[in-house]
Amino acid sequence: MSKLHQFAVKPVLLVCFVCIAFMLTVSGSATCDAQELPNIVFVMADDLGWADVGFHGGNAPTPRLDQLANDSLELQQHYVAPVCSPTRTGLLTGRYWSRFGITTPTNSLALPMDTVTLPRALKTQGYETCLIGKWHLGSLPKWGPNHFGFDHAYGSLAGGVSPWNHRYKQGPFTFTWHRNKQLINEQGHVTDLLTDEAVNWIRSRGSSPFFLYLPYTAIHLPLKEPQHWLEQVPESITGEVARHYAASVMHLDHSVGRILDALDEKGIRDNTLFVFTSDNGGSTAENNDLKYPDDNCPNGHLTGNNTPLRGKKGDVYEGGTRVPTIISWPAHTDARKIETPVQIVDWVPTLCKLAGYESERDLNWDGVDLSGLLLSNATLPDRDIYIAGPGWRASSLRHGAHKLVTRREGDNLKTELFDIQTDQGEVHDISGTHPELVKELLGRLEQVAAADRDSVAQSRPPDDSLITAITKQTLWKNRDGKSRTWFHPRVCMMPGDEGQPVALMNLQEIGGSDYFGTVHWSMSNDLGRTWSDPSPIQALGRDPVAGRDDGLKAGVCDVTPQYHPQTGTVLALGHVVFYKGEYFARNEQLARYPVYVTRTKDGSWSERKILQWDDPRGAHIYSNNCGQRVVLPTGDIQMSFTFGPKAENRMVAGVRATFDGTELKVDQVGPAIHNPVGRGLLEPSVTKFGEEFWMSMRALDDQGYVSVCRDVFTL
């Protein structure tokens, strides 16, 4: 069997025949003029499990989907990503989500702005394009669907929303409901709003072919269904969340029926390629997720059902990545079940082929054209099916009948091998009896993962930072030939008077061991090639300590500047260090605390201020050291503290602070992380990659540590 293939689609010239059916072969697409191009409706449920639907034995009635499955093609092995944003990336690009570094849900910009997406390709063929539902590939209007090829867009820019207030998780992306490029407020249940919009859009179409992408938020948490749907749930289903879950599935089924009815009423059902699928397997997460604005949703775990498959949403096992999928094209497909393994990235090559799209350059699609398989049961070329799980911590590779699963557990890589043809529930790990096959598949997996790394480096979208490149060079040597030199250089970028990038550096005199002089600042207008002479920040020198008559002074060190775009100021945060005369007062250091100054738009520095923290745990020392911080879109700042009571081991915690350009105030502190060795955990830093916060820290056990989390309060 061959290794993973990438195919560029090269459709043949379309010719129209006034005759019977629309024929496809393995080597070429069917032929017809623009008026006969198929309409495309792609419906994606959210977190719908394999056995959540009636035609797979689900306990919630789904009559419309059951009938559709009975009358149509059903893909028995349709693979998607384990979570939502990655699946959506694969659907719209034809490439593995991991090629873009997208392996987890993301509110950041997921794709380069010039990506050739499916709607962009279809628009070149005369298609009208529309997205109604959940986008989740960039949760701000400037990153929304209208910027990636959709003529009309409506729904949630972010992920699943509360069903009645239509808000995403608490934070910078809470307000996410939109129509085109404008955030809006509306009344009604989210499933009904999306269906109403889709039906009205279909009814308003003219003669042009169209592509309607309808990613519902059902049955993603949090669930709270209308009473009339709860009343229709079978009595055999008990438990409040279970009944809301079943009602959500039934509500979704009814909504799919409304879309099909709208196509029938329009007289275009026969020439509409209709796809129904899910973005990943069913979930058993807590329904009343407190991160969502209160919608009074019931408490308890979701009842996602992936039987007989193993695993759930988030897993690379079959239950997380194999989803119910139906294809209906009444004039051109029959009713049958297809056992051939296919994947979400196949839809771009397939739909582009049917629309007659041919790219002028290789788009490096990972998917293949399924048109021959769907319409004439043609055989697909041999290939592997690769799935990268969240953070690449788990991956799988389907190779013929066999599937390799890898999971990282600490420093160890755990491998499992299954024969999916005879063991679709992945119960029997046969890796121990097939070591050579495991070795071969690990090699194949490493090869495709290496392609991920190469691709991410080339395709990650630029962020909003002003940093481009700084050439390494010597700026200053020992100051005036004395025993003091410069130490702790820290740089931030900020906009200049005319919008050009300006670099501002804090640096500090140092002499001998632990002798920190006054903090200075320097500026560069040419991306770090040349710098102004360092000038002292008077507030960051040494000040007498109030209430002490023994000459104790508080200097400042570990100062890190950061531009705060919401206020146009620079926040320089460090912590005090104590001296008696010229000497480091070692016994006094247990009372360190963070201090800061701000630099206003006119270039002046403020007086020194203390960042106060009334810690209920009795911290005697706390500081941000020289840690990185993250400015949130709200203007709040995510950072971290090292802290501890007196001489006890230091702990680390995530911190959120408010900042108005003048005052920095601690607003929230997360749980403590401990390490019993030496002085505990020290010098934490926080940064953000994709949708995850990464907090790094060092310890005295010869280890560095990192905590990866969705926010700095759930470490």
XYZ file of C-alpha atoms in Angstrom:
715
model
C 0.000 0.000 0.000
C 1.358 3.405 -0.875
C 2.180 6.217 1.486
C -0.010 9.242 1.982
C -0.857 10.801 -1.352
C -1.604 14.414 -2.176
C -3.682 15.092 -5.256
C -4.256 18.238 -7.266
C -7.601 18.187 -9.061
C -7.514 18.579 -12.844
C -11.092 18.347 -14.097
C -11.804 17.759 -17.755
C -13.665 20.286 -19.905
C -17.388 20.234 -19.157
C -19.704 19.287 -22.008
C -23.497 19.353 -21.736
C -25.732 16.564 -22.984
C -29.531 16.880 -23.080
C -29.995 13.404 -21.711
C -30.535 11.167 -18.844
C -28.133 11.007 -15.987
C -25.081 12.756 -14.719
C -22.286 10.185 -15.169
C -18.924 10.108 -13.455
C -15.959 7.810 -13.965
C -12.792 7.325 -12.001
C -10.744 9.370 -14.450
C -13.032 12.327 -15.021
C -16.062 14.181 -13.780
C -19.512 14.284 -15.245
C -20.067 16.988 -17.798
C -22.706 19.686 -17.927
C -23.019 23.418 -18.403
C -23.116 25.981 -15.608
C -26.886 25.698 -15.198
C -26.498 21.990 -14.400
C -23.773 22.403 -11.808
C -25.042 20.841 -8.584
C -26.139 22.910 -5.660
C -24.255 21.844 -2.539
C -25.675 21.785 0.985
C -23.248 20.591 3.652
C -24.817 20.147 7.100
C -22.488 19.528 10.036
C -23.821 18.635 13.477
C -21.717 19.513 16.516
C -20.584 16.643 18.782
C -23.133 14.170 17.371
C -22.059 10.654 18.330
C -22.149 7.533 16.179
C -25.130 6.065 18.044
C -26.952 9.329 18.782
C -29.056 8.844 15.634
C -31.901 6.415 15.169
C -30.387 4.688 12.134
C -27.462 3.626 14.358
C -29.639 2.533 17.271
C -29.973 5.819 19.142
C -32.752 6.214 21.705
C -33.898 9.651 20.483
C -36.287 9.467 17.504
C -34.707 10.871 14.315
C -37.273 10.043 11.604
C -36.041 12.508 8.978
C -32.407 11.424 9.246
C -33.428 7.757 9.369
C -35.406 8.129 6.138
C -32.590 10.081 4.523
C -30.077 7.367 5.450
C -32.401 4.669 4.128
C -32.841 6.438 0.776
C -29.252 7.623 0.288
C -25.579 6.788 0.417
C -24.200 6.204 3.890
C -20.474 6.388 4.555
C -19.727 3.763 7.174
C -16.152 4.905 7.777
C -16.053 8.688 7.455
C -13.213 10.117 9.556
C -12.969 13.612 11.016
C -10.773 15.298 13.634
C -11.353 14.568 17.345
C -12.479 18.170 17.994
C -14.243 20.948 16.144
C -11.935 23.657 14.704
C -9.591 21.058 13.176
C -12.476 19.328 11.363
C -13.692 22.666 9.996
C -10.166 23.448 8.828
C -9.992 20.145 6.954
C -13.413 20.600 5.360
C -12.670 24.067 3.993
C -9.054 23.529 2.882
C -8.760 19.889 1.810
C -5.664 19.675 4.002
C -5.008 18.109 7.346
C -5.752 20.600 10.096
C -2.353 19.899 11.603
C -0.724 21.381 8.483
C -1.861 24.743 9.883
C -0.978 23.945 13.492
C -4.688 23.629 14.323
C -5.213 20.607 16.575
C -7.455 22.161 19.241
C -10.461 24.499 19.197
C -9.230 28.000 18.425
C -10.547 31.532 18.654
C -7.403 32.901 17.041
C -7.003 33.305 13.301
C -6.658 29.720 12.065
C -5.808 30.143 8.383
C -3.648 32.498 6.350
C -5.941 35.157 4.905
C -5.087 34.149 1.327
C -5.934 30.452 1.783
C -7.749 28.946 -1.217
C -10.805 27.713 0.651
C -13.662 25.641 -0.745
C -16.037 28.644 -1.060
C -13.339 30.678 -2.807
C -12.799 27.887 -5.314
C -16.531 27.477 -5.937
C -17.038 31.218 -6.423
C -14.739 31.075 -9.457
C -17.268 28.663 -10.991
C -20.214 30.988 -10.453
C -21.408 29.656 -7.106
C -23.129 31.772 -4.492
C -21.655 30.862 -1.112
C -23.178 30.984 2.352
C -22.224 29.907 5.866
C -24.972 29.712 8.476
C -23.909 28.439 11.880
C -20.666 27.943 13.764
C -17.431 29.270 12.203
C -14.759 28.792 14.946
C -11.743 29.522 12.757
C -11.179 33.041 14.062
C -13.633 34.538 16.524
C -13.472 38.220 15.618
C -15.383 39.830 12.728
C -12.096 40.682 10.987
C -11.359 36.932 10.790
C -14.893 35.829 9.953
C -16.321 33.772 7.064
C -16.830 36.786 4.777
C -13.037 37.127 4.599
C -12.615 33.529 3.402
C -14.993 33.297 0.457
C -18.511 33.316 1.904
C -20.875 35.880 0.358
C -23.282 35.602 3.278
C -22.466 34.571 6.842
C -24.630 34.283 9.936
C -24.341 32.631 13.336
C -21.503 32.197 15.822
C -18.021 33.419 14.995
C -16.713 31.422 17.951
C -17.650 27.925 19.057
C -20.817 26.503 20.510
C -22.938 29.136 22.214
C -25.501 29.193 24.988
C -28.756 28.229 23.266
C -30.852 31.240 24.233
C -28.464 34.156 24.816
C -26.194 33.088 21.917
C -23.031 33.919 23.824
C -19.751 32.073 23.826
C -17.619 31.433 26.907
C -16.972 34.331 29.237
C -14.034 36.360 27.976
C -13.032 38.407 24.946
C -15.109 36.358 22.475
C -18.343 36.162 24.478
C -20.264 38.363 22.034
C -20.041 36.321 18.859
C -23.468 36.260 17.170
C -23.162 37.988 13.814
C -24.585 38.610 10.393
C -21.830 39.145 7.868
C -19.294 41.500 9.440
C -21.515 42.917 12.194
C -22.165 41.573 15.695
C -25.910 41.447 16.402
C -28.407 40.538 19.137
C -31.417 38.320 18.443
C -34.097 36.439 20.336
C -34.835 32.741 19.943
C -33.325 29.287 20.269
C -30.071 28.914 18.346
C -31.203 25.846 16.353
C -34.363 27.594 15.165
C -32.520 30.796 14.268
C -30.011 28.933 12.109
C -32.686 26.861 10.382
C -34.895 29.881 9.702
C -31.960 31.741 8.164
C -31.039 28.764 5.986
C -34.591 28.172 4.751
C -35.019 31.837 3.874
C -31.673 31.918 2.088
C -32.578 28.853 -0.009
C -35.954 30.354 -0.926
C -34.286 33.565 -2.107
C -31.900 31.873 -4.561
C -32.071 32.533 -8.269
C -30.657 30.444 -11.101
C -27.010 30.392 -9.975
C -25.645 27.268 -8.302
C -25.020 27.669 -4.591
C -22.958 26.254 -1.758
C -24.640 26.341 1.655
C -22.467 25.294 4.585
C -24.678 24.772 7.634
C -22.632 23.885 10.748
C -25.184 23.675 13.558
C -24.205 24.239 17.186
C -26.466 21.337 18.229
C -25.726 19.207 20.172
C -22.751 21.031 21.663
C -23.006 22.078 25.280
C -24.594 23.896 26.990
C -27.992 22.389 26.191
C -31.365 23.828 27.106
C -34.174 22.830 24.770
C -37.623 24.398 24.298
C -40.388 22.842 26.373
C -42.312 21.528 23.370
C -39.297 19.442 22.358
C -38.800 18.122 25.889
C -42.431 16.997 25.884
C -41.753 14.802 22.834
C -38.808 12.928 24.377
C -39.660 9.258 25.050
C -40.461 8.525 28.689
C -37.829 5.788 28.682
C -35.138 8.482 28.603
C -34.644 9.694 32.160
C -32.487 12.345 33.776
C -32.727 16.068 33.083
C -29.587 16.416 30.963
C -30.320 13.157 29.117
C -33.772 14.450 28.179
C -32.391 17.797 26.995
C -29.769 15.887 25.008
C -32.396 13.731 23.316
C -34.553 16.796 22.673
C -31.583 18.528 21.034
C -31.023 15.542 18.731
C -34.727 15.474 17.834
C -34.744 19.242 17.279
C -31.739 18.885 14.963
C -33.431 16.054 13.062
C -36.537 18.191 12.534
C -34.369 21.093 11.352
C -32.599 18.942 8.775
C -36.047 17.958 7.546
C -36.968 21.628 7.157
C -33.890 22.185 4.977
C -34.796 19.216 2.779
C -38.379 20.462 2.515
C -37.143 23.888 1.422
C -35.123 22.256 -1.359
C -38.186 20.252 -2.435
C -40.412 23.336 -2.418
C -37.863 25.146 -4.556
C -37.838 22.238 -7.011
C -34.064 21.788 -6.773
C -33.690 18.735 -4.553
C -32.782 16.344 -7.372
C -29.744 18.382 -8.391
C -28.629 19.280 -4.876
C -25.771 17.302 -3.372
C -26.748 17.128 0.297
C -24.259 15.951 2.935
C -24.995 15.382 6.612
C -22.172 14.633 9.067
C -20.723 15.596 12.463
C -17.521 17.395 13.383
C -16.403 14.740 15.897
C -17.739 12.030 18.154
C -20.212 12.392 20.984
C -19.251 14.132 24.221
C -19.828 13.343 27.891
C -18.640 16.715 29.215
C -20.424 18.691 31.934
C -23.426 20.453 30.398
C -23.674 23.457 32.709
C -20.163 24.668 31.919
C -19.615 27.652 34.201
C -17.388 29.313 31.617
C -20.525 30.136 29.622
C -22.686 33.141 30.538
C -25.581 31.877 32.610
C -28.440 30.456 30.547
C -29.827 28.359 33.436
C -28.861 25.121 31.715
C -29.374 21.840 33.592
C -26.517 20.298 35.558
C -25.012 16.956 34.631
C -22.937 15.240 32.006
C -23.902 14.991 28.351
C -24.969 11.566 27.171
C -23.119 11.330 23.866
C -23.305 7.765 22.559
C -20.615 6.318 20.300
C -21.505 2.633 20.765
C -20.004 0.254 19.669
C -16.987 2.454 19.023
C -14.339 3.188 21.628
C -13.707 6.681 22.927
C -15.431 10.036 22.661
C -14.865 13.603 21.537
C -11.192 14.483 21.919
C -9.953 10.910 21.376
C -8.275 9.549 18.253
C -10.085 6.252 18.807
C -12.999 5.489 16.479
C -15.576 6.968 18.849
C -13.932 10.367 18.617
C -13.254 10.444 14.884
C -15.766 8.214 13.045
C -19.112 9.900 12.596
C -22.509 9.233 10.983
C -22.483 10.562 7.415
C -25.207 10.595 4.745
C -24.967 11.734 1.112
C -28.114 12.453 -0.874
C -28.150 13.453 -4.545
C -31.460 11.996 -5.770
C -30.833 12.328 -9.502
C -27.398 10.731 -9.360
C -26.904 8.429 -6.362
C -28.612 5.288 -5.163
C -29.216 3.916 -1.689
C -26.276 1.889 -0.414
C -23.663 1.726 2.313
C -20.034 2.453 1.473
C -17.425 0.729 3.630
C -14.389 2.407 2.055
C -12.580 4.615 4.610
C -12.796 8.298 3.648
C -12.057 11.516 5.507
C -13.201 15.103 5.889
C -10.325 16.459 3.768
C -11.695 14.547 0.760
C -14.607 16.932 0.318
C -12.639 19.812 -1.202
C -11.205 17.722 -4.070
C -14.584 16.047 -4.565
C -16.749 19.165 -4.661
C -14.213 21.104 -6.701
C -14.185 18.271 -9.238
C -17.964 18.340 -9.542
C -17.934 22.122 -9.933
C -15.269 22.049 -12.641
C -12.706 23.962 -10.594
C -9.069 23.645 -11.616
C -6.360 25.455 -9.702
C -3.469 27.065 -11.517
C -1.121 25.811 -8.812
C -0.778 22.757 -6.620
C -2.835 23.389 -3.481
C -1.240 20.433 -1.664
C -4.550 18.807 -0.856
C -4.310 15.814 1.460
C -7.745 14.600 0.392
C -8.709 12.730 -2.766
C -11.648 13.009 -5.175
C -14.503 10.741 -4.045
C -16.789 11.351 -7.022
C -16.051 8.019 -8.668
C -16.633 6.173 -5.401
C -19.910 7.953 -4.709
C -21.429 7.693 -8.160
C -20.051 4.493 -9.646
C -18.494 2.679 -6.669
C -15.033 3.086 -8.168
C -12.005 2.053 -6.133
C -9.981 4.764 -4.412
C -6.190 4.789 -4.624
C -4.369 3.228 -1.692
C -3.520 5.737 1.010
C -3.095 6.145 4.744
C -5.543 8.134 6.856
C -3.804 10.305 9.419
C -5.393 12.001 12.417
C -3.515 14.398 14.688
C -5.169 14.745 18.076
C -5.189 17.778 20.372
C -1.684 19.150 20.756
C -0.321 16.122 18.865
C -0.428 14.333 22.228
C -2.264 11.498 20.491
C -2.303 10.520 16.822
C -3.560 7.687 14.678
C -2.761 6.214 11.286
C -5.214 3.976 9.409
C -3.343 1.687 7.003
C -5.660 -0.718 5.245
C -7.413 -2.795 7.888
C -4.970 -1.769 10.588
C -4.911 1.329 12.741
C -2.001 2.540 14.836
C -2.774 4.739 17.855
C -0.039 6.621 19.691
C -0.443 8.500 22.970
C 2.162 10.458 24.889
C 2.145 9.775 28.615
C 4.823 11.983 30.142
C 8.081 11.123 28.410
C 6.734 7.794 27.171
C 5.063 7.017 23.857
C 2.356 4.377 24.183
C 1.434 2.534 20.982
C -1.572 0.366 20.205
C -2.481 -1.535 17.050
C -5.974 -2.632 16.060
C -7.542 -4.563 13.198
C -10.507 -2.297 12.467
C -12.149 -4.754 10.081
C -12.592 -7.344 12.824
C -12.415 -5.092 15.902
C -14.108 -1.767 15.232
C -14.491 -1.264 18.992
C -10.688 -1.270 19.373
C -10.843 -3.761 22.219
C -7.900 -5.998 21.281
C -4.477 -4.375 21.063
C -2.395 -6.579 18.754
C 0.779 -4.486 18.814
C 2.606 -7.143 20.840
C 2.137 -9.784 18.153
C 2.884 -7.505 15.190
C 6.071 -5.602 16.113
C 7.258 -5.208 12.516
C 3.944 -3.695 11.424
C 4.033 -1.324 14.407
C 7.542 -0.266 13.405
C 6.457 0.337 9.808
C 3.399 2.356 10.789
C 5.380 4.411 13.305
C 7.721 5.315 10.451
C 4.796 6.339 8.271
C 3.304 8.348 11.124
C 6.571 10.160 11.776
C 6.855 10.994 8.092
C 3.438 12.625 7.937
C 3.981 14.372 11.296
C 7.256 15.782 9.957
C 5.286 17.172 7.018
C 3.059 18.868 9.609
C 6.048 20.587 11.163
C 7.333 21.801 7.814
C 3.888 22.998 6.754
C 3.114 24.832 10.004
C 6.298 26.846 9.658
C 5.162 27.992 6.204
C 1.429 28.383 6.653
C 0.713 29.784 10.104
C -1.062 33.117 9.665
C 0.787 36.193 10.866
C -0.291 37.573 14.208
C -0.812 41.233 15.022
C 2.627 41.832 16.501
C 4.996 44.428 15.060
C 8.087 42.260 15.344
C 9.776 41.342 12.065
C 13.483 40.661 12.518
C 16.370 41.951 14.616
C 19.901 41.299 13.439
C 22.229 39.983 16.144
C 24.909 42.519 16.953
C 26.750 43.995 19.913
C 24.985 47.079 21.222
C 27.014 48.067 24.283
C 29.981 46.615 26.113
C 31.217 47.278 29.649
C 30.083 50.744 30.570
C 32.967 53.219 30.317
C 35.430 50.418 30.941
C 34.305 50.139 34.567
C 33.376 46.995 36.423
C 29.716 47.494 35.623
C 27.944 46.352 32.502
C 24.421 45.998 31.145
C 22.095 43.204 32.200
C 18.513 41.963 31.805
C 17.698 43.528 28.416
C 13.962 43.251 27.740
C 12.309 44.557 24.557
C 8.740 45.339 23.569
C 7.381 46.632 20.270
C 4.975 49.538 19.982
C 3.659 51.826 17.241
C 5.555 55.044 16.600
C 4.074 58.467 15.936
C 3.324 57.604 12.317
C 2.443 53.960 12.889
C 5.915 52.561 12.194
C 7.178 49.881 14.605
C 9.340 51.158 17.452
C 11.332 48.960 19.820
C 11.649 49.972 23.469
C 14.224 48.262 25.666
C 14.629 48.190 29.428
C 18.079 47.249 30.666
C 19.964 47.547 33.903
C 23.400 48.202 35.301
C 24.974 45.259 37.063
C 28.240 44.940 38.917
C 29.507 41.953 40.851
C 27.050 39.421 42.213
C 23.469 40.583 42.674
C 24.331 44.258 42.378
C 21.534 45.854 40.387
C 21.737 49.528 39.573
C 19.126 51.838 38.096
C 16.929 50.518 35.298
C 17.422 52.376 31.996
C 15.495 52.585 28.749
C 16.558 52.814 25.102
C 14.680 53.186 21.816
C 15.130 51.909 18.246
C 13.249 53.159 15.181
C 14.868 50.721 12.726
C 13.903 47.313 14.104
C 16.846 47.084 16.464
C 19.699 48.014 14.147
C 20.564 51.159 16.078
C 19.563 52.296 19.557
C 19.476 55.533 21.489
C 21.830 55.932 24.437
C 20.344 54.328 27.561
C 18.611 56.812 29.844
C 17.785 56.136 33.519
C 14.235 55.627 34.733
C 14.503 57.570 37.949
C 11.613 55.757 39.608
C 13.439 52.446 39.170
C 16.521 53.295 41.177
C 16.990 52.670 44.898
C 14.579 54.166 47.397
C 14.789 54.109 51.203
C 12.391 51.589 52.722
C 9.730 53.328 54.787
C 9.919 52.605 58.501
C 13.534 51.426 58.393
C 16.327 53.514 59.888
C 19.146 51.081 59.163
C 19.817 52.243 55.619
C 17.803 49.526 53.904
C 16.917 50.469 50.342
C 14.671 48.844 47.755
C 16.107 48.623 44.275
C 14.338 47.036 41.310
C 15.271 44.176 38.978
C 13.785 41.732 36.455
C 11.936 44.586 34.732
C 10.003 43.600 31.597
C 8.254 46.229 29.440
C 5.074 45.457 27.516
C 3.023 47.630 25.210
C -0.641 47.853 26.170
C -2.563 48.654 22.964
C -5.868 49.415 24.656
C -4.371 52.394 26.534
C -1.369 53.205 24.341
C 0.982 52.938 27.312
C 3.978 50.787 28.189
C 3.775 48.802 31.416
C 7.195 47.952 32.893
C 6.832 45.385 35.673
C 9.567 44.045 37.940
C 10.120 43.415 41.630
C 12.092 44.957 44.464
C 15.471 43.752 45.672
C 16.924 45.005 48.979
C 20.330 46.540 49.693
C 22.257 47.942 52.616
C 24.756 50.324 51.159
C 26.344 48.636 48.164
C 25.638 45.155 49.430
C 22.838 42.760 48.718
C 20.732 42.330 51.877
C 20.170 38.613 51.525
C 18.182 38.129 54.717
C 15.656 40.742 53.620
C 14.759 39.188 50.265
C 11.878 37.099 51.608
C 9.685 40.189 51.538
C 9.972 40.887 47.812
C 6.948 42.249 45.980
C 6.258 43.433 42.408
C 6.508 47.081 41.399
C 5.816 48.813 38.113
C 6.038 52.057 36.208
C 4.142 53.180 33.120
C 5.324 55.146 30.113
C 2.700 57.441 28.619
C 2.316 58.423 24.981
C 4.366 61.590 25.562
C 7.351 59.476 26.640
C 7.302 60.261 30.360
C 7.673 57.584 33.027
C 5.443 57.464 36.098
C 6.485 57.101 39.709
C 7.071 53.628 41.101
C 3.929 51.790 42.211
C 3.370 48.567 44.119
C 1.225 45.801 42.651
C -0.811 44.924 45.721
C -2.089 41.415 46.352
C -4.066 40.577 49.473
C -3.501 36.854 49.285
C -5.752 34.755 51.533
C -3.056 32.062 51.579
C -0.710 34.362 53.476
C 1.975 34.997 50.878
C 4.966 36.785 52.350
C 6.783 37.012 49.043
C 5.314 37.269 45.587
C 6.627 38.462 42.246
C 6.289 38.114 38.509
C 10.090 37.806 38.210
C 10.958 38.563 34.590
C 8.030 36.581 33.246
C 6.199 37.031 29.991
C 2.622 38.260 30.118
C -0.338 38.154 27.722
C -2.534 41.180 27.048
C -6.090 39.999 26.402
C -8.405 41.717 23.894
C -10.297 43.163 26.867
C -7.142 44.926 28.071
C -6.798 42.615 31.072
C -3.392 41.025 31.532
C -2.718 37.337 32.120
C 0.468 36.782 34.091
C 1.825 34.539 36.817
C 3.171 34.876 40.350
C 5.827 33.076 42.291
C 4.708 33.296 45.904
C 4.942 31.701 49.313
C 4.634 32.326 53.043
C 7.992 33.398 54.492
C 10.700 30.749 54.073
C 8.475 27.972 52.740
C 8.761 26.530 49.256
C 7.615 28.819 46.481
C 4.438 28.082 44.570
C 3.236 29.331 41.192
C -0.223 30.565 40.245
C -1.885 32.158 37.246
C -3.025 35.745 37.737
C -5.366 38.032 35.854
C -4.940 41.756 36.430
C -6.820 44.794 35.215
C -4.922 47.761 33.795
C -6.294 51.162 32.814
C -3.023 52.726 31.689
C -2.274 53.983 35.191
C -3.224 51.407 37.811
C -2.456 47.675 37.699
C -4.689 45.644 40.011
C -4.890 41.913 40.728
C -8.371 40.713 39.816
C -8.183 36.918 39.999
C -5.641 34.330 41.167
C -5.760 30.690 40.177
C -4.859 27.526 42.089
C -1.303 26.979 43.264
C 1.169 24.584 41.641
C 3.649 22.984 44.047
C 7.041 21.292 43.873
C 8.642 19.980 47.090
C 12.265 20.203 45.953
C 14.517 23.045 47.052
C 12.818 26.422 46.954
C 9.875 25.100 44.958
C 8.812 26.600 41.625
C 10.328 29.811 40.312
C 10.234 32.336 37.471
C 6.982 31.450 35.708
C 6.141 32.909 32.305
C 2.868 32.916 30.392
C 2.401 32.978 26.647
C -0.382 31.962 24.309
C -0.274 29.696 21.269
C -3.462 29.074 19.323
C -6.226 28.729 21.898
C -4.028 27.521 24.749
C -2.054 29.319 27.424
C 1.396 27.896 28.149
C 2.921 28.580 31.555
C 6.564 27.620 31.935
C 8.479 27.560 35.217
C 11.729 26.249 36.616
C 12.455 24.214 39.726
C 15.517 23.108 41.657
C 15.150 19.440 40.733
C 17.039 19.961 37.451
C 13.770 20.168 35.557
C 11.808 22.767 33.677
C 8.033 22.487 33.708
C 5.182 23.648 31.532
C 1.444 23.693 32.131
C -0.838 23.882 29.092
C -4.362 25.076 29.714
C -7.322 26.912 28.218
C -6.856 29.660 30.799
C -4.395 30.219 33.611
C -6.938 29.220 36.249
C -7.440 25.582 35.212
C -3.845 24.411 35.209
